mmCIF file of C-alpha atoms in Angstrom:
data_model
loop_
_atom_site.group_PDB
_atom_site.id
_atom_site.type_symbol
_atom_site.label_atom_id
_atom_site.label_comp_id
_atom_site.label_asym_id
_atom_site.label_seq_id
_atom_site.Cartn_x
_atom_site.Cartn_y
_atom_site.Cartn_z
ATOM 1 C CA MET X 1 29.380 0.170 39.157
ATOM 2 C CA ASN X 2 28.891 -0.223 35.361
ATOM 3 C CA LYS X 3 27.968 -3.835 35.839
ATOM 4 C CA PHE X 4 25.288 -2.787 38.391
ATOM 5 C CA LEU X 5 23.818 0.081 36.251
ATOM 6 C CA SER X 6 23.719 -1.867 33.034
ATOM 7 C CA PRO X 7 20.852 -4.188 34.073
ATOM 8 C CA ILE X 8 18.926 -1.293 35.662
ATOM 9 C CA PHE X 9 19.404 0.821 32.557
ATOM 10 C CA LEU X 10 18.255 -2.102 30.325
ATOM 11 C CA GLY X 11 15.224 -2.635 32.592
ATOM 12 C CA ILE X 12 14.195 1.018 32.314
ATOM 13 C CA VAL X 13 14.619 0.887 28.543
ATOM 14 C CA ALA X 14 12.533 -2.295 28.418
ATOM 15 C CA LEU X 15 9.747 -0.739 30.515
ATOM 16 C CA THR X 16 9.788 2.428 28.358
ATOM 17 C CA LEU X 17 9.483 0.374 25.179
ATOM 18 C CA LEU X 18 6.632 -1.638 26.727
ATOM 19 C CA ALA X 19 4.815 1.498 27.661
ATOM 20 C CA ILE X 20 5.243 2.991 24.138
ATOM 21 C CA SER X 21 4.054 -0.209 22.497
ATOM 22 C CA CYS X 22 0.986 -0.261 24.783
ATOM 23 C CA ASN X 23 0.195 3.281 23.834
ATOM 24 C CA LYS X 24 0.506 2.466 20.150
ATOM 25 C CA SER X 25 -1.931 -0.452 20.455
ATOM 26 C CA ASP X 26 -4.376 1.926 22.187
ATOM 27 C CA ASP X 27 -4.369 4.006 18.990
ATOM 28 C CA ILE X 28 -5.589 1.070 16.895
ATOM 29 C CA PRO X 29 -9.389 1.419 16.509
ATOM 30 C CA ILE X 30 -11.350 -1.445 17.982
ATOM 31 C CA TYR X 31 -14.353 -2.625 15.927
ATOM 32 C CA ASP X 32 -17.551 -1.928 17.788
ATOM 33 C CA ALA X 33 -20.544 -3.510 15.987
ATOM 34 C CA THR X 34 -23.078 -1.413 17.885
ATOM 35 C CA GLU X 35 -21.339 1.857 17.108
ATOM 36 C CA GLN X 36 -20.915 0.867 13.456
ATOM 37 C CA TYR X 37 -24.598 0.032 13.193
ATOM 38 C CA LYS X 38 -25.468 3.500 14.519
ATOM 39 C CA THR X 39 -23.090 5.079 11.981
ATOM 40 C CA ASP X 40 -24.557 2.993 9.173
ATOM 41 C CA SER X 41 -28.096 3.922 10.253
ATOM 42 C CA VAL X 42 -27.359 7.625 9.901
ATOM 43 C CA LEU X 43 -25.682 7.114 6.526
ATOM 44 C CA LEU X 44 -28.583 5.043 5.230
ATOM 45 C CA LYS X 45 -31.231 7.482 6.503
ATOM 46 C CA ASN X 46 -29.518 10.366 4.694
ATOM 47 C CA TYR X 47 -29.083 8.185 1.565
ATOM 48 C CA VAL X 48 -32.740 7.199 1.492
ATOM 49 C CA ASP X 49 -34.016 10.706 2.282
ATOM 50 C CA ASN X 50 -32.004 12.129 -0.603
ATOM 51 C CA LYS X 51 -32.622 9.436 -3.222
ATOM 52 C CA PHE X 52 -35.425 7.041 -2.272
ATOM 53 C CA PRO X 53 -37.975 8.865 -0.118
ATOM 54 C CA ASP X 54 -40.660 6.191 -0.701
ATOM 55 C CA ALA X 55 -38.570 3.383 0.796
ATOM 56 C CA GLN X 56 -39.907 1.597 3.895
ATOM 57 C CA TYR X 57 -37.900 1.011 7.040
ATOM 58 C CA ASP X 58 -37.820 -2.405 8.759
ATOM 59 C CA THR X 59 -37.370 -1.659 12.471
ATOM 60 C CA GLU X 60 -36.129 -5.127 13.369
ATOM 61 C CA THR X 61 -33.240 -5.201 10.863
ATOM 62 C CA GLY X 62 -32.551 -1.590 10.077
ATOM 63 C CA ILE X 63 -32.945 -2.403 6.337
ATOM 64 C CA TRP X 64 -34.631 0.146 4.034
ATOM 65 C CA TYR X 65 -36.540 -1.433 1.120
ATOM 66 C CA GLU X 66 -38.824 -0.806 -1.823
ATOM 67 C CA MET X 67 -40.943 -3.483 -3.452
ATOM 68 C CA LEU X 68 -40.588 -2.625 -7.136
ATOM 69 C CA ALA X 69 -42.725 -5.584 -8.222
ATOM 70 C CA THR X 70 -44.550 -8.108 -5.966
ATOM 71 C CA GLY X 71 -44.444 -11.014 -8.431
ATOM 72 C CA THR X 72 -47.065 -13.574 -9.273
ATOM 73 C CA GLY X 73 -45.429 -16.789 -8.082
ATOM 74 C CA SER X 74 -46.698 -18.942 -5.259
ATOM 75 C CA TYR X 75 -43.523 -20.560 -3.920
ATOM 76 C CA ASN X 76 -43.829 -21.951 -0.392
ATOM 77 C CA TYR X 77 -40.611 -21.532 1.567
ATOM 78 C CA LYS X 78 -39.826 -24.600 3.658
ATOM 79 C CA ILE X 79 -37.576 -25.484 6.602
ATOM 80 C CA VAL X 80 -35.579 -28.661 5.854
ATOM 81 C CA ASP X 81 -34.136 -30.829 8.622
ATOM 82 C CA THR X 82 -30.560 -31.677 7.663
ATOM 83 C CA LEU X 83 -28.081 -33.455 9.984
ATOM 84 C CA ASN X 84 -29.920 -32.316 13.117
ATOM 85 C CA ALA X 85 -30.036 -28.700 11.934
ATOM 86 C CA LYS X 86 -32.989 -26.868 10.436
ATOM 87 C CA HIS X 87 -32.253 -24.952 7.237
ATOM 88 C CA LEU X 88 -34.135 -22.565 5.045
ATOM 89 C CA LYS X 89 -33.334 -23.949 1.596
ATOM 90 C CA PHE X 90 -34.211 -22.675 -1.826
ATOM 91 C CA SER X 91 -32.754 -21.981 -5.276
ATOM 92 C CA PRO X 92 -33.491 -18.633 -6.938
ATOM 93 C CA THR X 93 -32.593 -17.464 -10.386
ATOM 94 C CA VAL X 94 -32.049 -13.713 -10.301
ATOM 95 C CA LYS X 95 -30.807 -10.605 -11.978
ATOM 96 C CA TYR X 96 -29.163 -8.184 -9.555
ATOM 97 C CA VAL X 97 -27.030 -5.093 -9.144
ATOM 98 C CA GLY X 98 -25.009 -4.373 -6.001
ATOM 99 C CA LYS X 99 -23.713 -0.807 -5.316
ATOM 100 C CA LEU X 100 -21.965 1.129 -2.646
ATOM 101 C CA LEU X 101 -23.757 4.214 -1.374
ATOM 102 C CA ASN X 102 -21.461 6.374 -3.510
ATOM 103 C CA GLY X 103 -23.005 4.736 -6.638
ATOM 104 C CA ASN X 104 -20.072 2.507 -7.528
ATOM 105 C CA ILE X 105 -21.230 -0.928 -8.744
ATOM 106 C CA PHE X 106 -19.254 -3.770 -7.121
ATOM 107 C CA ASP X 107 -21.167 -6.694 -8.593
ATOM 108 C CA GLN X 108 -24.033 -7.376 -11.054
ATOM 109 C CA THR X 109 -25.340 -10.008 -13.445
ATOM 110 C CA GLU X 110 -24.166 -9.620 -17.013
ATOM 111 C CA ALA X 111 -26.619 -7.925 -19.381
ATOM 112 C CA GLY X 112 -29.177 -10.390 -20.670
ATOM 113 C CA LYS X 113 -28.021 -13.126 -18.320
ATOM 114 C CA THR X 114 -29.156 -14.495 -14.916
ATOM 115 C CA SER X 115 -27.455 -16.064 -11.889
ATOM 116 C CA THR X 116 -28.781 -19.100 -9.974
ATOM 117 C CA PHE X 117 -27.883 -19.695 -6.366
ATOM 118 C CA ASN X 118 -28.378 -22.690 -4.142
ATOM 119 C CA ILE X 119 -29.166 -20.971 -0.843
ATOM 120 C CA ARG X 120 -29.029 -22.768 2.503
ATOM 121 C CA THR X 121 -29.366 -20.789 5.782
ATOM 122 C CA ASN X 122 -29.157 -22.444 9.182
ATOM 123 C CA THR X 123 -32.179 -21.209 11.155
ATOM 124 C CA GLY X 124 -30.556 -22.063 14.499
ATOM 125 C CA TYR X 125 -28.034 -20.269 16.738
ATOM 126 C CA GLN X 126 -26.182 -18.319 14.055
ATOM 127 C CA TYR X 127 -29.196 -17.250 11.983
ATOM 128 C CA PRO X 128 -28.920 -15.501 9.538
ATOM 129 C CA PHE X 129 -25.083 -15.546 9.443
ATOM 130 C CA ASP X 130 -24.546 -19.259 8.919
ATOM 131 C CA SER X 131 -25.628 -19.126 5.291
ATOM 132 C CA THR X 132 -24.414 -19.418 1.715
ATOM 133 C CA ILE X 133 -25.480 -15.750 1.179
ATOM 134 C CA ILE X 134 -25.087 -12.524 3.132
ATOM 135 C CA PRO X 135 -27.745 -11.966 5.817
ATOM 136 C CA ALA X 136 -29.260 -9.047 3.857
ATOM 137 C CA TRP X 137 -30.279 -11.418 1.088
ATOM 138 C CA THR X 138 -31.724 -13.868 3.604
ATOM 139 C CA PHE X 139 -33.971 -11.123 4.982
ATOM 140 C CA ALA X 140 -34.907 -10.024 1.447
ATOM 141 C CA PHE X 141 -35.928 -13.562 0.366
ATOM 142 C CA ALA X 142 -37.308 -15.145 3.518
ATOM 143 C CA PRO X 143 -40.912 -14.746 4.642
ATOM 144 C CA LYS X 144 -41.541 -13.101 8.004
ATOM 145 C CA ARG X 145 -42.233 -16.569 9.463
ATOM 146 C CA ILE X 146 -42.768 -20.211 8.559
ATOM 147 C CA GLY X 147 -45.219 -21.782 10.959
ATOM 148 C CA ASP X 148 -44.014 -20.923 14.481
ATOM 149 C CA MET X 149 -40.506 -20.103 13.328
ATOM 150 C CA LYS X 150 -39.804 -16.356 12.980
ATOM 151 C CA LEU X 151 -37.395 -15.647 10.142
ATOM 152 C CA GLY X 152 -37.606 -11.845 10.083
ATOM 153 C CA GLY X 153 -38.075 -11.503 6.349
ATOM 154 C CA LEU X 154 -39.163 -8.181 4.902
ATOM 155 C CA THR X 155 -42.351 -9.564 3.350
ATOM 156 C CA GLU X 156 -45.144 -11.927 4.489
ATOM 157 C CA LYS X 157 -44.671 -14.573 1.785
ATOM 158 C CA GLY X 158 -41.007 -13.946 0.850
ATOM 159 C CA LEU X 159 -39.853 -13.055 -2.632
ATOM 160 C CA GLN X 160 -41.744 -14.839 -5.408
ATOM 161 C CA GLN X 161 -41.152 -15.363 -9.108
ATOM 162 C CA GLY X 162 -41.435 -11.962 -10.743
ATOM 163 C CA SER X 163 -40.627 -10.058 -7.501
ATOM 164 C CA LYS X 164 -38.237 -7.175 -7.665
ATOM 165 C CA ILE X 165 -36.898 -5.577 -4.495
ATOM 166 C CA HIS X 166 -34.557 -2.722 -3.741
ATOM 167 C CA ILE X 167 -32.754 -3.098 -0.386
ATOM 168 C CA MET X 168 -30.364 -0.710 1.368
ATOM 169 C CA VAL X 169 -28.655 -2.466 4.234
ATOM 170 C CA PRO X 170 -26.324 -1.782 7.149
ATOM 171 C CA SER X 171 -22.881 -3.338 6.961
ATOM 172 C CA ARG X 172 -23.703 -5.826 9.743
ATOM 173 C CA TRP X 173 -26.050 -7.614 7.261
ATOM 174 C CA ALA X 174 -23.420 -7.497 4.477
ATOM 175 C CA HIS X 175 -19.693 -8.070 5.079
ATOM 176 C CA GLY X 176 -19.333 -6.227 8.408
ATOM 177 C CA SER X 177 -15.812 -5.123 9.200
ATOM 178 C CA LEU X 178 -14.260 -7.214 6.381
ATOM 179 C CA ALA X 179 -13.206 -5.699 3.081
ATOM 180 C CA MET X 180 -14.321 -7.871 0.169
ATOM 181 C CA GLY X 181 -13.001 -7.088 -3.304
ATOM 182 C CA LYS X 182 -14.380 -3.709 -4.319
ATOM 183 C CA ILE X 183 -16.303 -3.424 -1.054
ATOM 184 C CA PRO X 184 -14.441 -1.510 1.704
ATOM 185 C CA ALA X 185 -14.855 -2.656 5.289
ATOM 186 C CA ASN X 186 -17.950 -1.336 7.185
ATOM 187 C CA SER X 187 -19.821 -0.555 3.996
ATOM 188 C CA PRO X 188 -23.638 -0.292 3.872
ATOM 189 C CA LEU X 189 -24.816 -1.654 0.572
ATOM 190 C CA ASP X 190 -27.561 -1.091 -2.027
ATOM 191 C CA PHE X 191 -29.024 -4.017 -4.007
ATOM 192 C CA VAL X 192 -31.756 -4.351 -6.557
ATOM 193 C CA ILE X 193 -32.770 -8.060 -6.881
ATOM 194 C CA GLU X 194 -35.167 -9.337 -9.518
ATOM 195 C CA VAL X 195 -36.418 -12.917 -9.073
ATOM 196 C CA VAL X 196 -36.711 -14.640 -12.484
ATOM 197 C CA ASP X 197 -37.531 -18.032 -10.961
ATOM 198 C CA ILE X 198 -37.359 -19.770 -7.567
ATOM 199 C CA LYS X 199 -37.439 -23.515 -6.695
#
């Protein structure tokens, strides 16, 4: 009798443990990009209403922005064909500050210094994610379109030398559900970017 009950008892224990482990995995939150975007949109709307009431809203991206200076440059953004892929390619020299919505600075250029980036963004299937910068910066720099190609930039000509822009962006255009250094997962971000030069 004990030999017969032992496998049945072990089977019941195994099924119970399996059910418990399934219930535990159900408790783990599943990342939902659409729901996170809705949450970010509410956070950003409140943030803008309280601190930056003159900011404009871009309906296509959900980015809030203020043009603090339009700049006097005349840089023409171009699409470059590289290894059968079309890239938006440019090299800006900037001063910038990146903050969380609670005001904590997570990154900035050193006082009196600038940073230069070589930016390359694939304009194909993964646009604007297949890039050397976060999508928020692609939308900030890029013009609305180049020829027939729609890039979804915030301004008609893109940022120029002397431009200064303030952008407040949903986490989907930043680091999404990934924590990065001082930036927690699912964080909307606030940037001020000043373009010193662009080539």
